[in-house]
Each structure stands twice: as C-alpha cells, then as structure tokens.
Short mmCIF file of C-alpha atoms and ligand atoms in Angstrom, two decimals:
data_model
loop_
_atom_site.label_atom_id
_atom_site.label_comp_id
_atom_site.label_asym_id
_atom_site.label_seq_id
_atom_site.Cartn_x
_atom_site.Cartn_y
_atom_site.Cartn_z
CA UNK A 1 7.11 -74.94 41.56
CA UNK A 2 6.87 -72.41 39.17
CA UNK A 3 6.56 -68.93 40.12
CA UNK A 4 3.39 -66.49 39.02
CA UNK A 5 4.91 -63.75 36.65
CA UNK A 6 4.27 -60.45 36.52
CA UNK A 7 4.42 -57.80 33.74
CA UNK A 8 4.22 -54.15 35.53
CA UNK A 9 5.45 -53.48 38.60
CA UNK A 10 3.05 -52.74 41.72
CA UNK A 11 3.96 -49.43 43.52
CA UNK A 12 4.72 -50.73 46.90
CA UNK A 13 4.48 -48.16 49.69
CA UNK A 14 6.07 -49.46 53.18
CA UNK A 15 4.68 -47.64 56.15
CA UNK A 16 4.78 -47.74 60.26
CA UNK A 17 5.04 -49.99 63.39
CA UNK A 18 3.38 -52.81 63.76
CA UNK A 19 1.81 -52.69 60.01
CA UNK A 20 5.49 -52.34 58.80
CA UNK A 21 6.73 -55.78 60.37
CA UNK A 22 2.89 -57.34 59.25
CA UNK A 23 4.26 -55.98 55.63
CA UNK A 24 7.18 -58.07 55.71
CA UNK A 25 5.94 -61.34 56.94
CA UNK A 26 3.00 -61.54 54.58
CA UNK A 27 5.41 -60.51 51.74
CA UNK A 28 8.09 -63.56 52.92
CA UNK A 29 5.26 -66.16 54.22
CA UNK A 30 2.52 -65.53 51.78
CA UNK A 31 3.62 -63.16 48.70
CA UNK A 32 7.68 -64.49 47.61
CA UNK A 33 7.34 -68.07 47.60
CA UNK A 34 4.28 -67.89 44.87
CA UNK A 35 4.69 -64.73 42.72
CA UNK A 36 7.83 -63.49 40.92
CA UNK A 37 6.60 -60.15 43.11
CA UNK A 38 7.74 -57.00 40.75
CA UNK A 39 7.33 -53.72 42.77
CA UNK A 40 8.71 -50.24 42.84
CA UNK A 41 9.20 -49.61 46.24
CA UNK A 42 9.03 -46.49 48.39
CA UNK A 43 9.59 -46.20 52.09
CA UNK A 44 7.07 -44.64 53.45
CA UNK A 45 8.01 -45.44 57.06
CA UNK A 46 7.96 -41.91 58.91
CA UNK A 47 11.87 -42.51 59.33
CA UNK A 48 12.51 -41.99 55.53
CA UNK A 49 10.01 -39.55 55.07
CA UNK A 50 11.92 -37.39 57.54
CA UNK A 51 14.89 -37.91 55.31
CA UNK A 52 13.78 -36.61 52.10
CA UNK A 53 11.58 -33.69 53.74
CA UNK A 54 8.39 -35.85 52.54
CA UNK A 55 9.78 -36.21 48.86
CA UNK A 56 9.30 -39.94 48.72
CA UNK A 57 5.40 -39.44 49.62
CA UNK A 58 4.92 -37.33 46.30
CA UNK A 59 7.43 -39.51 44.42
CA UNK A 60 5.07 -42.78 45.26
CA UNK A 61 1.91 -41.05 44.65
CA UNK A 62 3.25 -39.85 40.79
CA UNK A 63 4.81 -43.28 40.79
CA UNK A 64 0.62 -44.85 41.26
CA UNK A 65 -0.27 -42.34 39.12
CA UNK A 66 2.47 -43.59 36.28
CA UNK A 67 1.52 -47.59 37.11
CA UNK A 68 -1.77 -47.37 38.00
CA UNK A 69 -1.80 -49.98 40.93
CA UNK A 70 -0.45 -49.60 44.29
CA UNK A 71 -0.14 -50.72 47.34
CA UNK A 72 0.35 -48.80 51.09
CA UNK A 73 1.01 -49.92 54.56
CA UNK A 74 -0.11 -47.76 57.29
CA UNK A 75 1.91 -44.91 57.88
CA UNK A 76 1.91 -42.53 60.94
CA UNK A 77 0.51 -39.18 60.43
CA UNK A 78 2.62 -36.87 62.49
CA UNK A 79 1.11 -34.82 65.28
CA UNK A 80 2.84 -33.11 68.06
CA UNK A 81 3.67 -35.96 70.18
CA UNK A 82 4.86 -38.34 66.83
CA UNK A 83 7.15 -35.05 66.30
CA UNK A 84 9.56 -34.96 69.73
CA UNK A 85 9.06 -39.19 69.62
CA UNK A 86 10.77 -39.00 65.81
CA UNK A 87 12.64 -36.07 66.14
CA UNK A 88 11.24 -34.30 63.34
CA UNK A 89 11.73 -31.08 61.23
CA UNK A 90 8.36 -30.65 60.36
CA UNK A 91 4.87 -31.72 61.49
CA UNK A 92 4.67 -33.95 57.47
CA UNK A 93 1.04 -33.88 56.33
CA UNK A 94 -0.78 -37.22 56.06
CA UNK A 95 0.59 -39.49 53.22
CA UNK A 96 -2.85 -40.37 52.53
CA UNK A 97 -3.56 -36.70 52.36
CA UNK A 98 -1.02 -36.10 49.59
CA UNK A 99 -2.21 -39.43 47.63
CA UNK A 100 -5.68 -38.44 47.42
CA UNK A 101 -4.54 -35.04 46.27
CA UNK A 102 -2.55 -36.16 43.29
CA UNK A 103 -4.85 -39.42 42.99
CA UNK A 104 -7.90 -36.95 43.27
CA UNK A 105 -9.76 -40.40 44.03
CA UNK A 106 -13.12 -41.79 46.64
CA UNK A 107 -11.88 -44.05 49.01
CA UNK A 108 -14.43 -47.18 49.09
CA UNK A 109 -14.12 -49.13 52.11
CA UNK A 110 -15.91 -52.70 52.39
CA UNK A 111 -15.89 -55.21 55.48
CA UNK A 112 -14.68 -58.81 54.81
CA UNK A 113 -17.65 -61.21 56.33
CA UNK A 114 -16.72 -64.70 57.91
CA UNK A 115 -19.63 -66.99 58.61
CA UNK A 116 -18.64 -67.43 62.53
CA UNK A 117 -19.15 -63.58 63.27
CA UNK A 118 -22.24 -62.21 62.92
CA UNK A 119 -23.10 -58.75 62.65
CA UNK A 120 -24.48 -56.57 65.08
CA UNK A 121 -27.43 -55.93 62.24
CA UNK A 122 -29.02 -59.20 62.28
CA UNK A 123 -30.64 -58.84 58.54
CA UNK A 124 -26.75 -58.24 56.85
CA UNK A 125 -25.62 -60.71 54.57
CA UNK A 126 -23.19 -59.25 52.19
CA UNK A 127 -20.66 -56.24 52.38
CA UNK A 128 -22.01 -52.55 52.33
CA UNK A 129 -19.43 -50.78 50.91
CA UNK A 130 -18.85 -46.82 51.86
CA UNK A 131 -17.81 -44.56 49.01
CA UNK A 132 -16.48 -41.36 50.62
CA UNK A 133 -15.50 -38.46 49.16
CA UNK A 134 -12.14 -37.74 50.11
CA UNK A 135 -11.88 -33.98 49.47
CA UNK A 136 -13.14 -30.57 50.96
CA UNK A 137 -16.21 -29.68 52.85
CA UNK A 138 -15.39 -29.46 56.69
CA UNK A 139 -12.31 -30.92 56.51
CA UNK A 140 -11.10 -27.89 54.24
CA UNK A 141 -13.37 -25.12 56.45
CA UNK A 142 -12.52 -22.17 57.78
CA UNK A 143 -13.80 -21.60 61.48
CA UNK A 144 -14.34 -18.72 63.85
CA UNK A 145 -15.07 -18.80 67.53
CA UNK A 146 -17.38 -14.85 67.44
CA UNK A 147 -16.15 -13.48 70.70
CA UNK A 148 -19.78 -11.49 71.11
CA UNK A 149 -22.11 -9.09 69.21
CA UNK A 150 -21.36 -8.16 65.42
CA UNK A 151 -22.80 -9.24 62.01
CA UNK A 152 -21.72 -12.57 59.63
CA UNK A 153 -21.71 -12.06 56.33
CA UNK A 154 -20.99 -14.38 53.24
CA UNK A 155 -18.73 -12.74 50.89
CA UNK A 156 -17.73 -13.76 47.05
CA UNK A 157 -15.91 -11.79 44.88
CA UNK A 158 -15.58 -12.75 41.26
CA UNK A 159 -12.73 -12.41 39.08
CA UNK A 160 -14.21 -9.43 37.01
CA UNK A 161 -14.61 -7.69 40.65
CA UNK A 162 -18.04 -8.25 41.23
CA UNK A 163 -19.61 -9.28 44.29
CA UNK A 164 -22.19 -11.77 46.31
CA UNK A 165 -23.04 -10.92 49.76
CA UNK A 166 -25.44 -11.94 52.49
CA UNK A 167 -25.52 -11.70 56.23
CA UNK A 168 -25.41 -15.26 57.68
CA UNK A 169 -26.12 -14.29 61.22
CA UNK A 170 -26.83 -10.95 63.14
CA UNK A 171 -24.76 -11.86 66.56
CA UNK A 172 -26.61 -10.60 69.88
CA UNK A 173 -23.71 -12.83 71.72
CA UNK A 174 -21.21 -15.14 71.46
CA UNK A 175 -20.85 -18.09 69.18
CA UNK A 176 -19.51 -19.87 66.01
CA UNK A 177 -18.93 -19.77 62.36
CA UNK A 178 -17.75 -21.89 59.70
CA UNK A 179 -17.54 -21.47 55.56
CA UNK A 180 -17.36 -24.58 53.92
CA UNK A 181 -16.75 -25.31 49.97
CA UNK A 182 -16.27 -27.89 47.23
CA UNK A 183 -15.61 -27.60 43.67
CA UNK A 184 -17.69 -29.15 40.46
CA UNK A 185 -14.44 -30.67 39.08
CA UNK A 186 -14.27 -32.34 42.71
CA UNK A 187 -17.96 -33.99 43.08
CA UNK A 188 -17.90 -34.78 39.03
CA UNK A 189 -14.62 -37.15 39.92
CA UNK A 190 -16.22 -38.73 43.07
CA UNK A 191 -19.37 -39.39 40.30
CA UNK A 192 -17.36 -40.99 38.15
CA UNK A 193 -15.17 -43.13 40.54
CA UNK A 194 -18.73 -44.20 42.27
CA UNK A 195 -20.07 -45.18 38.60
CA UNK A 196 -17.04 -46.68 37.40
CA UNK A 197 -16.53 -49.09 40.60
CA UNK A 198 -20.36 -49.86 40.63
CA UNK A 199 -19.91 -50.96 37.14
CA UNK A 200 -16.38 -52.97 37.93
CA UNK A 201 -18.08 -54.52 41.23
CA UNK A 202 -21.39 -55.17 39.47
CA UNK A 203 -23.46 -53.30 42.66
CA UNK A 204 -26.03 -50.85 43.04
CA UNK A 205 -24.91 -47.43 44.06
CA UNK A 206 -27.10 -45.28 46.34
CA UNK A 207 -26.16 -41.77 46.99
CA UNK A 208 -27.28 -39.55 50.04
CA UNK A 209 -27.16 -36.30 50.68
CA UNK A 210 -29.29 -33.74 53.00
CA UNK A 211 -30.60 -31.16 49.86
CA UNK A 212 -34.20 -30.51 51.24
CA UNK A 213 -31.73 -28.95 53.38
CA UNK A 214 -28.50 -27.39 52.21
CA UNK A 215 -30.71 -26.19 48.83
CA UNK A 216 -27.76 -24.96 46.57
CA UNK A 217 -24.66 -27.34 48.32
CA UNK A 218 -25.66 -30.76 48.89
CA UNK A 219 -28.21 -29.80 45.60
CA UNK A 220 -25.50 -29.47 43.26
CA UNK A 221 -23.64 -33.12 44.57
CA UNK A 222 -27.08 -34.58 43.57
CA UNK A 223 -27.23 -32.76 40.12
CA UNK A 224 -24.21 -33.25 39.14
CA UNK A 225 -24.40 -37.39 39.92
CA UNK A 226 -27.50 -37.53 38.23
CA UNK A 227 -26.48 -35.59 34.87
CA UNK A 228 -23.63 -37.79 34.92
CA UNK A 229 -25.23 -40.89 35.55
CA UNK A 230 -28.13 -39.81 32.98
CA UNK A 231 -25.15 -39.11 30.58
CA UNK A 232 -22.49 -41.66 30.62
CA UNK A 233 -23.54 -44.51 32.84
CA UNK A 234 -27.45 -45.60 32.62
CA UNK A 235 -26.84 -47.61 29.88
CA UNK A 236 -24.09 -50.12 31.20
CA UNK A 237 -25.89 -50.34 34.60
CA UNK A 238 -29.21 -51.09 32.55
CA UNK A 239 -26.75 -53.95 30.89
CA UNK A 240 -25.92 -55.30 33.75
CA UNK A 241 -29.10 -55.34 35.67
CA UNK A 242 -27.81 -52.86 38.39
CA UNK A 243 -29.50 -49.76 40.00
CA UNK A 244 -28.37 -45.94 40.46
CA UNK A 245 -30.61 -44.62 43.45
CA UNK A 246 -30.92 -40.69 45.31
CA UNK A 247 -32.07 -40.32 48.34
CA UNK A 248 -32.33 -38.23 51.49
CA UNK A 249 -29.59 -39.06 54.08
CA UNK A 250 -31.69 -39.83 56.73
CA UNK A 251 -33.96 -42.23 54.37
CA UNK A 252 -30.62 -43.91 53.29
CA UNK A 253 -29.95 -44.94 57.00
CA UNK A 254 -33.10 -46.03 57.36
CA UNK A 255 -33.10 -48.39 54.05
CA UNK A 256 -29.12 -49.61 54.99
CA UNK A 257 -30.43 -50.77 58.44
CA UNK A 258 -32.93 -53.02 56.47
CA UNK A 259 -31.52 -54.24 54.17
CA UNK A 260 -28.90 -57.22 52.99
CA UNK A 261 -26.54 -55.48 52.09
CA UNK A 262 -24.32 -55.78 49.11
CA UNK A 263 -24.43 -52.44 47.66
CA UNK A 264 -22.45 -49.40 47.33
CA UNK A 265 -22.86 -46.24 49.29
CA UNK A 266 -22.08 -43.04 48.30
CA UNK A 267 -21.20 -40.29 51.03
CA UNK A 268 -20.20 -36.86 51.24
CA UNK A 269 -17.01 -36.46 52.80
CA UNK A 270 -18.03 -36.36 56.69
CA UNK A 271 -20.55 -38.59 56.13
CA UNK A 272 -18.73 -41.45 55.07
CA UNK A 273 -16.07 -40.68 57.57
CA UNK A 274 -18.30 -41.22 60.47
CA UNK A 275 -20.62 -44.38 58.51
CA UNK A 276 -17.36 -46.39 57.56
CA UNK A 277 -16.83 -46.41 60.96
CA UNK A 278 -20.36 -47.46 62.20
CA UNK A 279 -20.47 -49.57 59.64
CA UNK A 280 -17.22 -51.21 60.35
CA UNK A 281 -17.86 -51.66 63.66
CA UNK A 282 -21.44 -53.25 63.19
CA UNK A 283 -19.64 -55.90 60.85
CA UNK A 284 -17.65 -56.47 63.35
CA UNK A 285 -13.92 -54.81 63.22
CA UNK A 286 -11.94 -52.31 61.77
CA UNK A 287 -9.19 -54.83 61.80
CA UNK A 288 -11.41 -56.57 58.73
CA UNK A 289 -11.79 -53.18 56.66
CA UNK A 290 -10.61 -52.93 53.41
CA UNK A 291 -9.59 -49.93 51.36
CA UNK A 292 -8.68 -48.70 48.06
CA UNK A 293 -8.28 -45.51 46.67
CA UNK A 294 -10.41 -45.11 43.11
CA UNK A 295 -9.18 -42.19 40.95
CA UNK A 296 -11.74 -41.36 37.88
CA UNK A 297 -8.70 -41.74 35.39
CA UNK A 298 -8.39 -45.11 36.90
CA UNK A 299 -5.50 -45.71 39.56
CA UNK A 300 -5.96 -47.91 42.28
CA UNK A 301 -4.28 -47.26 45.63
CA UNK A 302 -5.13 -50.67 48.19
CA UNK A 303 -4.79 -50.79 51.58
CA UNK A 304 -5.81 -51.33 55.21
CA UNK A 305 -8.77 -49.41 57.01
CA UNK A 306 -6.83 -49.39 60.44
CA UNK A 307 -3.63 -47.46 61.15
CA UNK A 308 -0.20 -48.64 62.18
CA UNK A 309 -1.25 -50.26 65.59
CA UNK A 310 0.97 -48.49 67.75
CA UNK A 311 0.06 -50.40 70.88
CA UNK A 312 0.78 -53.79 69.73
CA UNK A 313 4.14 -52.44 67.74
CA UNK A 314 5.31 -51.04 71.22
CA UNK A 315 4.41 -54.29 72.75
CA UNK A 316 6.27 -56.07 70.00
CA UNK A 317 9.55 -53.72 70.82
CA UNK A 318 9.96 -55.15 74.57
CA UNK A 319 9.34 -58.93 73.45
CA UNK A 320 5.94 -59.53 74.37
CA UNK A 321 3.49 -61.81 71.99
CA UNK A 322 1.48 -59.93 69.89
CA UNK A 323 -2.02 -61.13 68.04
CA UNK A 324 -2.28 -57.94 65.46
CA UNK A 325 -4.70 -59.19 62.25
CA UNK A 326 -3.49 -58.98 59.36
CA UNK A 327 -6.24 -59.52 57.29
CA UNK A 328 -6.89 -56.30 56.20
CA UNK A 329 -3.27 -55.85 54.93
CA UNK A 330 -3.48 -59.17 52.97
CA UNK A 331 -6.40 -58.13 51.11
CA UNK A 332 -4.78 -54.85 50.33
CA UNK A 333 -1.61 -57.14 48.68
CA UNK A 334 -4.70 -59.51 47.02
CA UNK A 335 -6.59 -56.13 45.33
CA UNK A 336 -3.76 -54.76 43.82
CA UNK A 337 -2.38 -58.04 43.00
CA UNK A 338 -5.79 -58.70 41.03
CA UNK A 339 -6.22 -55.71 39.32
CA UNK A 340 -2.70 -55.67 37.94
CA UNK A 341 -3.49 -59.39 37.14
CA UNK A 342 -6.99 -57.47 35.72
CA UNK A 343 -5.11 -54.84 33.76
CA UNK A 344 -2.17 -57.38 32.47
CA UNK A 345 -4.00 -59.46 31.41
CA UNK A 346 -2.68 -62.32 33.61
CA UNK A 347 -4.95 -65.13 34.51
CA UNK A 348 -2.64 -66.69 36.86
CA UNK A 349 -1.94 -63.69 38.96
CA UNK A 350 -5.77 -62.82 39.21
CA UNK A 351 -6.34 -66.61 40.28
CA UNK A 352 -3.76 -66.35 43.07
CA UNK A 353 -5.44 -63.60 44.82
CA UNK A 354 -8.22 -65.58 44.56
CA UNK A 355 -6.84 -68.49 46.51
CA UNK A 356 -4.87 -66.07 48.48
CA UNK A 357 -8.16 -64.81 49.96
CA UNK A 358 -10.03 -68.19 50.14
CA UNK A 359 -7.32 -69.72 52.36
CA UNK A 360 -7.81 -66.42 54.69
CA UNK A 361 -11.37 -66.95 54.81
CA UNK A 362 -11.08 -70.90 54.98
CA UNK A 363 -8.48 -69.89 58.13
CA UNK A 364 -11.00 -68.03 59.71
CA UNK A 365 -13.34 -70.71 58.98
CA UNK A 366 -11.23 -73.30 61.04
CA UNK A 367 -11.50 -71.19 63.98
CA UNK A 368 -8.03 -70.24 63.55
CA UNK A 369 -8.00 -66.23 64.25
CA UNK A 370 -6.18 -63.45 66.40
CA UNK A 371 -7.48 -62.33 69.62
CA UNK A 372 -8.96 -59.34 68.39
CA UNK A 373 -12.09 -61.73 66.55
CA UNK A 374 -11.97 -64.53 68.63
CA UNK A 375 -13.40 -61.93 71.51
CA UNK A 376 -16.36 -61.51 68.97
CA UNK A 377 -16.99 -65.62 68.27
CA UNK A 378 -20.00 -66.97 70.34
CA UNK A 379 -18.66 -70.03 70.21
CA UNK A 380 -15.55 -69.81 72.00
CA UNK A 381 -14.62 -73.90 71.87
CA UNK A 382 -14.53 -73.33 67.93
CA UNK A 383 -11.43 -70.70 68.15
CA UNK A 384 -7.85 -71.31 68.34
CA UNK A 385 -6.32 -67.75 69.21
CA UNK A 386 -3.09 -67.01 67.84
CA UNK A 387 -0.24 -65.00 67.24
CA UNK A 388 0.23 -62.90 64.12
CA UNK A 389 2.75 -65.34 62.50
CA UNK A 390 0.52 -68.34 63.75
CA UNK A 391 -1.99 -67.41 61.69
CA UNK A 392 0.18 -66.11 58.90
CA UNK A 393 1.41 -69.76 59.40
CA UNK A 394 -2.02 -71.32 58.96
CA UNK A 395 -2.94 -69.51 56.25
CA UNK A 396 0.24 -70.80 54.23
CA UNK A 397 -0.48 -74.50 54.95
CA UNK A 398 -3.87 -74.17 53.42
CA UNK A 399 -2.20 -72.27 50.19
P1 LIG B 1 -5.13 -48.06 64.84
O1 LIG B 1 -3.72 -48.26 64.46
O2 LIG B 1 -6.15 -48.42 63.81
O3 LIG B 1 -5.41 -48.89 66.17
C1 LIG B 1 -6.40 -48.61 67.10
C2 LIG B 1 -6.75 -49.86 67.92
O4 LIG B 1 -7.61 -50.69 67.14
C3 LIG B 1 -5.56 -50.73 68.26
O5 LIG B 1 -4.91 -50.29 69.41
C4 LIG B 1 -6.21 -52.09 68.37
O6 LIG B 1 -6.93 -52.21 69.60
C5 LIG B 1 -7.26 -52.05 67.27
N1 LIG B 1 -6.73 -52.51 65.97
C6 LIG B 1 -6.58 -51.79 64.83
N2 LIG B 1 -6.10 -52.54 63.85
C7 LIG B 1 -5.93 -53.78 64.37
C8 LIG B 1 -5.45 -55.01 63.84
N3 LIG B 1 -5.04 -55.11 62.56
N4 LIG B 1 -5.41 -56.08 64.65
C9 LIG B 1 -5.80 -56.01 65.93
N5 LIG B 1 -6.27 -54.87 66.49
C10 LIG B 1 -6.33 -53.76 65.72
O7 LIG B 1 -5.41 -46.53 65.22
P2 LIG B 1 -4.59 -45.51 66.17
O8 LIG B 1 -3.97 -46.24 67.30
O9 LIG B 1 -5.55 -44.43 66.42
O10 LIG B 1 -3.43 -44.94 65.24
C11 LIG B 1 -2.10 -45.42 65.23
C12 LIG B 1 -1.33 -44.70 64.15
O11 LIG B 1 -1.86 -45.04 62.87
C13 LIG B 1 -1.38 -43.19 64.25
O12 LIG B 1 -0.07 -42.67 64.15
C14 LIG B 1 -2.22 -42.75 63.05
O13 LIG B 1 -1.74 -41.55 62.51
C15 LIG B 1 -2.02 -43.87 62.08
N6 LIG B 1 -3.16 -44.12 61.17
C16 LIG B 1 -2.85 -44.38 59.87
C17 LIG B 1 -3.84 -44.69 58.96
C18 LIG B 1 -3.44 -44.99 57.55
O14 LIG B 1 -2.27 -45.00 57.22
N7 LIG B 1 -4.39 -45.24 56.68
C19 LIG B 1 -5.16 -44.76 59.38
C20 LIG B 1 -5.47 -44.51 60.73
C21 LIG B 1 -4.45 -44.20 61.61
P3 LIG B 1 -6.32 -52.85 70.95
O15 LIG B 1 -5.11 -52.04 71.29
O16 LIG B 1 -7.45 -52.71 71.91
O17 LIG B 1 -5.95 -54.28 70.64
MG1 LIG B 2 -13.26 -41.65 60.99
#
C-alpha cells in the first residue's frame, strides 16, 4: 500500500508517563503504517525539559507558531513533590502555560459521544463544546489574607501620573482581598478565536458572562464580543444559517441543561475551567475530552483533556496490565492531522482522519473499550474490556 503524503510538517510535542508510552503505540499501531508522518519533534517529557532549563517548551511553541499545526502529549506540570521525584533545578511552569502565552489562543474542549453511553443529561444529543479563555482574571490575581481592621482601596495610576482611587472595603475585622484584571487585546483574541471556530465548525456560539453584576468587567467582555461580532462576523454566520447569542451566566446554565446540544460555549476563564469539567463528566469521561488550542492568527495546538495518568504509568512501571484510553490522544493525532490535511490542501490526509476516527467510534461501537467506559455501559454483556494495546489492536483491524 501506498503511504498518505504529507507536505508540512506537524509540530509534534512528546510529553509524560503513561500518555508518553500511549504516544508511541498509536504513532507505530495506528499513525506509521498509513501516513508518510512528517513532524518536527520536541521532547517535552519533563526529563528533557530539565535539560534545556525549559528551552525546548518555548522552542515548540515558536515552532506551532511557525507551522501552524501541532500536536502535544500530556506533560507533567511540576509541583513540589514532581521536583525531589525528578530531581529538578527549578519548579518549570506549565508547558501549556507557556503555549497559550505565545499562542495567545481559547482552548475549546468538546466530548466525543458513543451511542452505548448515555449522558447523565438525558435531553443531550450532540457535543457542547466549552470555549475558555485561557488568560488572566483569577488565575493572574493578586490576593491578601487582611489580618484585622484597616481600609481597601483600589488604586490606578496612569502613565501621565494621574490617579483612580476608591475604597473597596472599610475592614472592622479580619478577612480577604483580591484584584483581578484582563486586557482588551486579551478578550478581542478570545472573540475572534470563538467567531472564527464557530464559523470553521458551522455552530452557534453563546457567550455568558455575569454583567448585571460586575458592571464595568464582565461589561466590557460582552461589548467587546458584540462590536466584534457586529463588525466582522454577522455576515458569514447569517451565510451559514448559524446564531451569535449573549446571555446572563446563570440563564446560559439553565438553557445548556435543556437543550441538545451541539453548540459552542463561550466562558470566561474560571468559568469554563470549572463547566469543561461538569460538562465532561456529565458526557461521561474526561478520558473522552478533546482539546485544541485556537490562536486568532490561526494556529492550532491538539491534544488530550486529561493529564499524563500517573497512576496507571506507575502501574505500568512494576508490570501490571493497564486499561488507560486512548481516545482522547487519537483524536488529538486525527485534528491536527485534518487541519494540516485542511490547510495543504490534501484530500487524502483529511480522509484518513476521517476513517481514523470512524474505526474508534465503530470500536467503541463493538463493545470493545477500556475499563474506564465499560464501568459506565448499562449493558455490561455488550463490553469486551481491554487493555490499552487491545484496543489499539482493535481499532487497527477495523482500519
Ligand atoms: P489525570 O492524568 O487526568 O488522571 C486522573 C485520573 O483520571 C486517573 O488516575 C484516571 O482514574 C482517570 N483518567 C484520566 N485520563 C484517563 C485515561 N485516558 N484513561 C483512563 N483513565 C483516565 O490527572 P492527574 O492524575 O491529576 O494528573 C497527572 C499529571 O498530569 C500531573 O502531573 C499533572 O500536572 C498533569 N496534567 C497535565 C495536563 C496536560 O498536559 N494538559 C492536564 C492535566 C494534568 P483512575 O486512576 O481512577 O483509573
Ligand atoms: Mg479544571
């Protein structure tokens, strides 16, 4: 047989543990023996990263930024035990962390439905897929414990000296304080990624925030989608008979829990952070989540919702059987495949993701799964359980 030929190479960014071994078996089982596979690769593994004081993280992310299309394993992100278990110099920020910052992208994560589990929402049908904004607000905060009595105030002091100030909170005891921020060049990029992959995935978008609320903060997120939208988008969503929606947070859960799904949500940064995961979860597993990375110049980062499995990889190191699902990995090799097929203009390349992700599905379909989802089948005489490489096995035969 003929391999599939490529014309750019994918950025390929190995990771950690159990992932890392996943990485190679799909590539050798499911990837080599079909596709003349071009990649750049960088080691991302926390081993390497070690090595070249975090180089190789920044030296991927420019490389996605050069290509356009990548592709990323779980890696560890480093805390203090990860630093005496590795033996490291430095506690080395998240990779993701430094992606996102060169990328400046929204991270849309959608489930991948099989017919045999249901989810916990009874009235789902299709994917809801989260659109978080990956930068600022708490997760760039500064916080005080106030040790007792004393006065808050919110300070700003322009460039030309002047100044903005108001007391937040006139302390009679003890309690906390946070100042939050975001920037306008920020929220316009998440606009325009949440736009531009409505458009590319033919959805609606909905967009929530809490502005009755936070009157100037979450205000200005809703402004500055709807200029945009108003602006640059309305007519190509009017084209293709899809809908830009505001509303209030608490009216978006509301309408998500009702509906079919198969739309895109929109989310400020801890909002989506805490959805993805209830909406995960209600489809079923974060072992089925898939991720990509949008940036609004268009570069594509795919991968996996869940991390590097660390309690299966530690079973794997003393010999036992493990049933990790790879699933979510595969479809992070099948995205980026596809959209460099997309952007290549390669027919064939686009079609074998395609099948790729049909014979997953159709695996699933058999009954055929890891332990993780046959524990959520009804039906337990329809399941075969199996190891990683069974199913990795399985899905080949029906390639
Ligand atoms: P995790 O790797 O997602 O795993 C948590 C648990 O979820 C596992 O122990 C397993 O449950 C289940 N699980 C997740 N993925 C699965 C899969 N593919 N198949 C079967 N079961 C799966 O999260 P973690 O243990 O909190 O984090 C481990 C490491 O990953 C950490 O070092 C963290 O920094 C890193 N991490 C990386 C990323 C990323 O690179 N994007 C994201 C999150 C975490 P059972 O053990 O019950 O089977
Ligand atoms: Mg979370």
């Amino acid at each position: 047989m003929q391999k599939i030929q490529m014309k750019t190479p994918l950025v390929e960014m190995d990771g950690d543990e159990m992932t890392r071994i996943l990485w190679q078996q799909i590539k050798d089982e499911l990837i080599l023996p079909f596709v003349d596979l071009k990649t750049e690769y960088y080691d991302l593994g926390l081993v390497e990263r070690e090595k070249t004081k975090d180089a190789v993280t920044m030296e991927a992310a420019l490389a996605n930024k050069k290509y356009g299309v990548a592709v990323k394993c779980a890696t560890i992100t480093p805390n203090k035990q990860r630093v005496e278990e590795y033996n490291l110099s430095e506690m080395w920020k998240s990779p993701n962390g430094t992606i996102r910052a060169v990328l400046d992208g929204t991270v849309f994560r959608a489930p991948i439905l099989i017919d045999s589990i249901k989810p916990a929402v009874r009235n789902w049908k299709k994917p809801i897929t989260i659109a978080r904004h990956a930068y600022g607000d708490v997760y760039k905060a500064t916080e005080y414990r106030i040790p007792g009595e004393g006065k808050a105030e919110l300070l700003f002091t322009a460039k030309d000296g002047t100044e903005m100030r108001q007391t937040i909170y006139d302390f009679e005891c003890a309690g906390v304080l946070q100042g939050q921020y975001n920037k306008d060049s920020s929220i316009r990029s998440f606009a325009h990624s949440c736009f531009k992959y409505a458009i590319a995935t033919k959805q609606d978008l909905w967009f929530s925030t809490k502005d009755t609320i936070s009157k100037q903060y979450d205000q200005t997120f809703k402004l500055i989608f709807e200029e945009i939208y108003q602006n640059e988008y309305k007519d190509e969503f009017e084209k293709l008979g899809i809908e830009y929606f505001y509303t209030l947070i608490d009216d978006a859960v509301a309408r998500v829990i009702r509906s079919e799904g198969g739309f895109i949500w929109a989310c400020k940064n801890y909002d989506g952070d805490v959805m993805s995961d209830m909406v995960s979860t209600a489809f079923g597993s974060l072992a089925m989540m898939t991720s990509v990375l949008v940036s609004p110049d268009g570069n594509y980062e795919y991968e996996a919702a869940h991390g590097t499995v660390t309690r299966h990889y530690y079973r794997y190191l003393k010999g036992e059987e493990t049933s990790t699902n790879p699933m979510a990995t595969i479809f992070a090799w099948t995205g980026a495949l596809r959209k460099r097929g997309e952007l290549d203009e390669l027919p064939d390349l686009v079609a074998f993701a395609d099948k790729l992700e049909a014979a997953c599905i159709q695996t699933l379909n058999d009954g055929i799964m890891t332990k993780d989802l046959a524990g959520l089948v009804e039906d337990k005489s329809a399941v075969t359980p199996v190891n990683s490489m069974g199913f990795l096995k399985a899905i080949r035969e029906r390639m």
